[in-house]
Short mmCIF file of C-alpha atoms in Angstrom, two decimals:
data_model
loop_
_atom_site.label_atom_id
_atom_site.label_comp_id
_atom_site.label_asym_id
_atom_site.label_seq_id
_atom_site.Cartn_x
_atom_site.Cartn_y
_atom_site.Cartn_z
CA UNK L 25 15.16 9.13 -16.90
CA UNK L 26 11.95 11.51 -16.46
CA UNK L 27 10.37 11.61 -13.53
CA UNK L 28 7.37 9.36 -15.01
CA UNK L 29 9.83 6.85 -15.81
CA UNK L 30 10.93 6.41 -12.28
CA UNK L 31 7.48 5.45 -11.03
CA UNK L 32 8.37 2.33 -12.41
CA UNK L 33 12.11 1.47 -11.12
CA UNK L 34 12.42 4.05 -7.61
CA UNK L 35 13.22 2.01 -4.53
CA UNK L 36 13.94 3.06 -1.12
CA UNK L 37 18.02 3.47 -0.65
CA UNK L 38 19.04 2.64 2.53
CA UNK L 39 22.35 2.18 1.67
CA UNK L 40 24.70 5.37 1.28
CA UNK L 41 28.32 6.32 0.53
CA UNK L 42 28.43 9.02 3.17
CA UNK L 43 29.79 11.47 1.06
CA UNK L 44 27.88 15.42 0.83
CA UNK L 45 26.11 16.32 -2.44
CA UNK L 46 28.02 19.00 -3.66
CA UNK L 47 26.63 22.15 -4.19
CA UNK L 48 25.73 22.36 -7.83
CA UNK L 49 23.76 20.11 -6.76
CA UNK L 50 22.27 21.25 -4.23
CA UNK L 51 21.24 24.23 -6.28
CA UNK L 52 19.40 22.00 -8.86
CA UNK L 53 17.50 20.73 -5.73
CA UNK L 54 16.60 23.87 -4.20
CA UNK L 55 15.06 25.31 -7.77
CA UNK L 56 13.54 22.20 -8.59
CA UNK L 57 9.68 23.48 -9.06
CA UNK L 58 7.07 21.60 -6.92
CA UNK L 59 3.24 21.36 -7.67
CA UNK L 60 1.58 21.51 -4.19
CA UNK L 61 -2.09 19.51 -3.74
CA UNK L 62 -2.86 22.32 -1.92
CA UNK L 63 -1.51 25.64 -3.02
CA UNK L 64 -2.97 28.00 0.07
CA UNK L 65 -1.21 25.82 2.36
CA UNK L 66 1.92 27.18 3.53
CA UNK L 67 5.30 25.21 3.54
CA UNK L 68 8.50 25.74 4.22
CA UNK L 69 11.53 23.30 2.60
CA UNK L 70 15.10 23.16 3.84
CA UNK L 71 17.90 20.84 3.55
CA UNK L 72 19.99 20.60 6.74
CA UNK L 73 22.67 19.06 8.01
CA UNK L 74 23.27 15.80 10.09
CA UNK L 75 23.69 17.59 13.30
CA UNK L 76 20.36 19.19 12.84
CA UNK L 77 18.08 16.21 13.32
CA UNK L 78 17.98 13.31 15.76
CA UNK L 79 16.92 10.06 14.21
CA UNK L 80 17.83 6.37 15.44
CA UNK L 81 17.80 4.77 12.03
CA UNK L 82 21.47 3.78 10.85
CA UNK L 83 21.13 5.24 6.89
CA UNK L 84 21.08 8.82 7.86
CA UNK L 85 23.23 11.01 5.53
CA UNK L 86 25.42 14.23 5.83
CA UNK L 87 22.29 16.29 4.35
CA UNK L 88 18.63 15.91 4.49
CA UNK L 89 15.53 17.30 3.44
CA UNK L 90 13.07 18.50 5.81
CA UNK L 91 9.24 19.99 5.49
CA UNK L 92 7.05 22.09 8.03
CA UNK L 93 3.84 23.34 7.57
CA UNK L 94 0.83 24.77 8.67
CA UNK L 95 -1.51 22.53 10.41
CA UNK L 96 -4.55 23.31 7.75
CA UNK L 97 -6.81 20.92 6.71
CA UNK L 98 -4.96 18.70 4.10
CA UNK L 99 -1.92 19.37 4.91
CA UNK L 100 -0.30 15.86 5.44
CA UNK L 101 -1.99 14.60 1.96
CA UNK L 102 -0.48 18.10 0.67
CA UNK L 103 3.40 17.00 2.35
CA UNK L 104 2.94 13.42 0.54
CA UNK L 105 2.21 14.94 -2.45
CA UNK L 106 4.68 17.71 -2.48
CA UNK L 107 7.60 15.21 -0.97
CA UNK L 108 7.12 12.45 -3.40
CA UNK L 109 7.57 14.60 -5.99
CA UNK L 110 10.93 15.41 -4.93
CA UNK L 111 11.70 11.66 -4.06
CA UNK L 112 11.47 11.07 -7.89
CA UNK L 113 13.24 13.73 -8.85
CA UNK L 114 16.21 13.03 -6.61
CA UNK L 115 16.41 9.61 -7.81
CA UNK L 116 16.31 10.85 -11.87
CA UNK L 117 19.84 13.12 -10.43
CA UNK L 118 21.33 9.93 -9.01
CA UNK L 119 20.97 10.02 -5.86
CA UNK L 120 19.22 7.45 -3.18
CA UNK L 121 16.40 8.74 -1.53
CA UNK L 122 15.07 7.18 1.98
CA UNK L 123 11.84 8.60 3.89
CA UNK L 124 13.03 9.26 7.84
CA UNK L 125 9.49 9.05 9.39
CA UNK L 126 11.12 8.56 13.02
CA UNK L 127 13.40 11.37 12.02
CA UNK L 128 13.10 14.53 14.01
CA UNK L 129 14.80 17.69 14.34
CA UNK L 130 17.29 18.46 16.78
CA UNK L 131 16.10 20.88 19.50
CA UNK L 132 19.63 22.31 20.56
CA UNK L 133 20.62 22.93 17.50
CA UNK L 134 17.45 23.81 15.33
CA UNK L 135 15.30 26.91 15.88
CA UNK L 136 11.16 26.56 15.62
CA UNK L 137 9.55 27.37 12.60
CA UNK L 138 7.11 29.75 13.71
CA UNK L 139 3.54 29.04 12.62
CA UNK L 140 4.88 25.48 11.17
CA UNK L 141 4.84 22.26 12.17
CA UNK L 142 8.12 19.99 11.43
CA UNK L 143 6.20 16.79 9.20
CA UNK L 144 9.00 14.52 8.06
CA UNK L 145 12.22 14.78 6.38
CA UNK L 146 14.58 12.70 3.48
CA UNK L 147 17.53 11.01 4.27
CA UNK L 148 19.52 11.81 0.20
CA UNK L 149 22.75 11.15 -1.02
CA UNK L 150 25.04 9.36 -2.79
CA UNK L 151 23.88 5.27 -3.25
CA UNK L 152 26.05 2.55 -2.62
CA UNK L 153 25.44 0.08 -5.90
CA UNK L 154 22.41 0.11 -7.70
CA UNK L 155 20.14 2.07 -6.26
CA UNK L 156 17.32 1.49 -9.04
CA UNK L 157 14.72 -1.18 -9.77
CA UNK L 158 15.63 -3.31 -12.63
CA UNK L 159 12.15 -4.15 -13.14
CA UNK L 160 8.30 -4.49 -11.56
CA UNK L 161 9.18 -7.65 -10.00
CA UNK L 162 11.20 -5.40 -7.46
CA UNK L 163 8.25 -4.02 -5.97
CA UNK L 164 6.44 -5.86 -3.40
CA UNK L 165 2.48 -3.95 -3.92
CA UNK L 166 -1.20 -5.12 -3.41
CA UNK L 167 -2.89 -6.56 -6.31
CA UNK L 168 -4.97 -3.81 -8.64
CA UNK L 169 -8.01 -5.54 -7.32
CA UNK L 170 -7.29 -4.79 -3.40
CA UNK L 171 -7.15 -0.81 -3.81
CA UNK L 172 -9.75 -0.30 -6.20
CA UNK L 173 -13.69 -0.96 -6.85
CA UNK L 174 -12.62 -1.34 -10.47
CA UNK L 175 -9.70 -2.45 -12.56
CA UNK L 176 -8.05 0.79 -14.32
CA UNK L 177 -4.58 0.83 -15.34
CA UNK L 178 -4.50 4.62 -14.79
CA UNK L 179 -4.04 3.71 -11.07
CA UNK L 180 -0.93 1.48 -11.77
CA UNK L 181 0.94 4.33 -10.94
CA UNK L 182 -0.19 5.00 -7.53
CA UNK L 183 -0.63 1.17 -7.20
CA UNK L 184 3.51 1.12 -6.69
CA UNK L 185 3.67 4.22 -4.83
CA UNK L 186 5.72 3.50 -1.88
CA UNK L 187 3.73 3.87 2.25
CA UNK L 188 4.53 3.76 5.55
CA UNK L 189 5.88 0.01 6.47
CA UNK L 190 4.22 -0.62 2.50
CA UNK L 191 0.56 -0.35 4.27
CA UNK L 192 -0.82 1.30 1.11
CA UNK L 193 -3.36 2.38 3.23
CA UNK L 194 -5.35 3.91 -0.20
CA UNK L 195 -8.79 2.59 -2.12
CA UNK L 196 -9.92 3.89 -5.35
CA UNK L 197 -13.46 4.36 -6.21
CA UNK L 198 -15.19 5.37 -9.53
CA UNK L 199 -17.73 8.10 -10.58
CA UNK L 200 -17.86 8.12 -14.50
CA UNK L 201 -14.53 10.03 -15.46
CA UNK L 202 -13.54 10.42 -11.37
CA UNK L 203 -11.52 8.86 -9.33
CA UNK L 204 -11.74 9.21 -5.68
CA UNK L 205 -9.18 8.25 -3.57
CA UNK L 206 -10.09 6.82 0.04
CA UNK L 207 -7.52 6.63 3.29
CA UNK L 208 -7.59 3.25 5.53
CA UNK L 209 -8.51 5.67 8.95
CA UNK L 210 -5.51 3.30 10.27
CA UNK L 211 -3.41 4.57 8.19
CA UNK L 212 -1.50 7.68 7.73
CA UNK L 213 -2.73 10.51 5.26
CA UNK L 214 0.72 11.68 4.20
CA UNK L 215 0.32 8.24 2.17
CA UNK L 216 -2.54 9.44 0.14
CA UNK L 217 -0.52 12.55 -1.24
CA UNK L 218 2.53 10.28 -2.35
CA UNK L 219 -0.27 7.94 -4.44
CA UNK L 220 -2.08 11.27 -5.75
CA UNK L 221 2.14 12.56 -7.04
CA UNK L 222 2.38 9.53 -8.76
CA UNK L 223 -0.80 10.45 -11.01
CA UNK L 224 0.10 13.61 -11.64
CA UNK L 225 3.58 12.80 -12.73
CA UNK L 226 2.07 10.06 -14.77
CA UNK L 227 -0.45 12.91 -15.59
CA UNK L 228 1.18 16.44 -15.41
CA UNK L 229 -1.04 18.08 -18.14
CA UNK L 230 -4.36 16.44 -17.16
CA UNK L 231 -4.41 15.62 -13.76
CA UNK L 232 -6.81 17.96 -11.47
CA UNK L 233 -7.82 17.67 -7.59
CA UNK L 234 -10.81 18.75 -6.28
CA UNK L 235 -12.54 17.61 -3.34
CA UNK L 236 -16.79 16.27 -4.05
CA UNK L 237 -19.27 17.99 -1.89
CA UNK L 238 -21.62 14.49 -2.27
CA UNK L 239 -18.74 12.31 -1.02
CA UNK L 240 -19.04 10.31 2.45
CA UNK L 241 -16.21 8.51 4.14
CA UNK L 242 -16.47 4.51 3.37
CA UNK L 243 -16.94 2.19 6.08
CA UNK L 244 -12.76 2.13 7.67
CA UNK L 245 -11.77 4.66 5.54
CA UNK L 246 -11.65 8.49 5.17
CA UNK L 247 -12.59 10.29 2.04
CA UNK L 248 -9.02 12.24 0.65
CA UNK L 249 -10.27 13.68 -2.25
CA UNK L 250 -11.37 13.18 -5.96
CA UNK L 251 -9.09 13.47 -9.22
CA UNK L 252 -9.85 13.52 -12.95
CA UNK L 253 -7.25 12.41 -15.29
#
């Protein structure tokens, strides 16, 4: 399954066999090549062990992926977007993928990333059962009409991008051929950048970010950035 195809049948997997991805693996992971929203933004990527982050939620697995980075501006639209990415892909190798937002790193056994902040990490391995959607009556999403000014099925994609406690804290707007996409200022910008991966997976060849000089925040909401597709 491409990583397009997944859009459409990725779940959260919260649900794991305990047993380490081996390191074949763990080599496809590492080289797997990810577009950043934000290339200037630095980044660092490592997957750790269990004993290197402290995290209270019971589906923690022998390895996980964490992300730092520097604290420009953009940088937790740029972590969605980056970290999404390699939620899909992980899914198209097998494995079950779960985002650890209460997940942190371990001070007595980590050292500090200097320069970096530690974002959020992934909680991967092998699924228990069926870790896939069968279908899109799996996914539990607003209506097209609540995150947009105007129907467009381009947006279906980031319409079943997965959020924070499924806030999708995102609204679309229109401009001609634009899109911009708007943050809920209650809810967390990391969320934008996993709605923007989902259009550029659904539009790798097409899909470019820019941000619009002429663009105000809406009323509750905070202006991410504009795409064309």
């Amino acid at each position: 399954m491409t990583l397009n195809e997944m859009i459409y049948h990725r779940k959260s997997c919260r649900s794991f066999t305990g047993k380490p991805v081996d390191a074949e693996m763990i080599e496809k992971i590492l080289s797997f090549d990810l577009k950043p929203l934000y290339p200037e933004i630095k980044v660092r990527m490592d997957i750790v062990s269990r004993d290197k982050v402290k995290c209270i939620c019971p589906w923690t697995t022998p390895q996980l992926i964490t992300i730092y980075s520097e604290e420009a501006d953009g940088y937790l639209e740029n972590i969605g977007f980056l970290f999404q990415q390699m939620d899909l892909y992980l899914q198209t190798l097998g494995l079950g993928v779960c985002w650890l937002g209460m997940g942190r790193m371990n001070p007595k056994t980590t050292t500090e990333v200097e320069g970096m902040k530690f974002v959020i990490m992934l909680a991967f391995g092998h699924p228990k059962g069926d870790h896939l959607r069968q279908d899109l009556k799996g996914f539990k999403r607003k209506s097209m009409e609540q995150i947009t000014d105007k129907a467009d099925p381009r947006l279906e994609p980031a319409r079943l991008a997965p959020s924070a406690v499924n806030s999708q804290p995102w609204y679309f707007t229109h401009e001609g051929d634009t899109i911009h996409i708007h943050c809920s200022k209650k809810g967390y910008r990391l969320d934008a950048g996993i709605a923007l991966a989902h259009l550029y997976v659904a539009n790798p060849e097409s899909f470019r970010f820019f941000k619009a000089a002429h663009m105000t925040d809406l009323p509750g909401f905070s202006y991410i950035g504009s795409v064309t597709l």
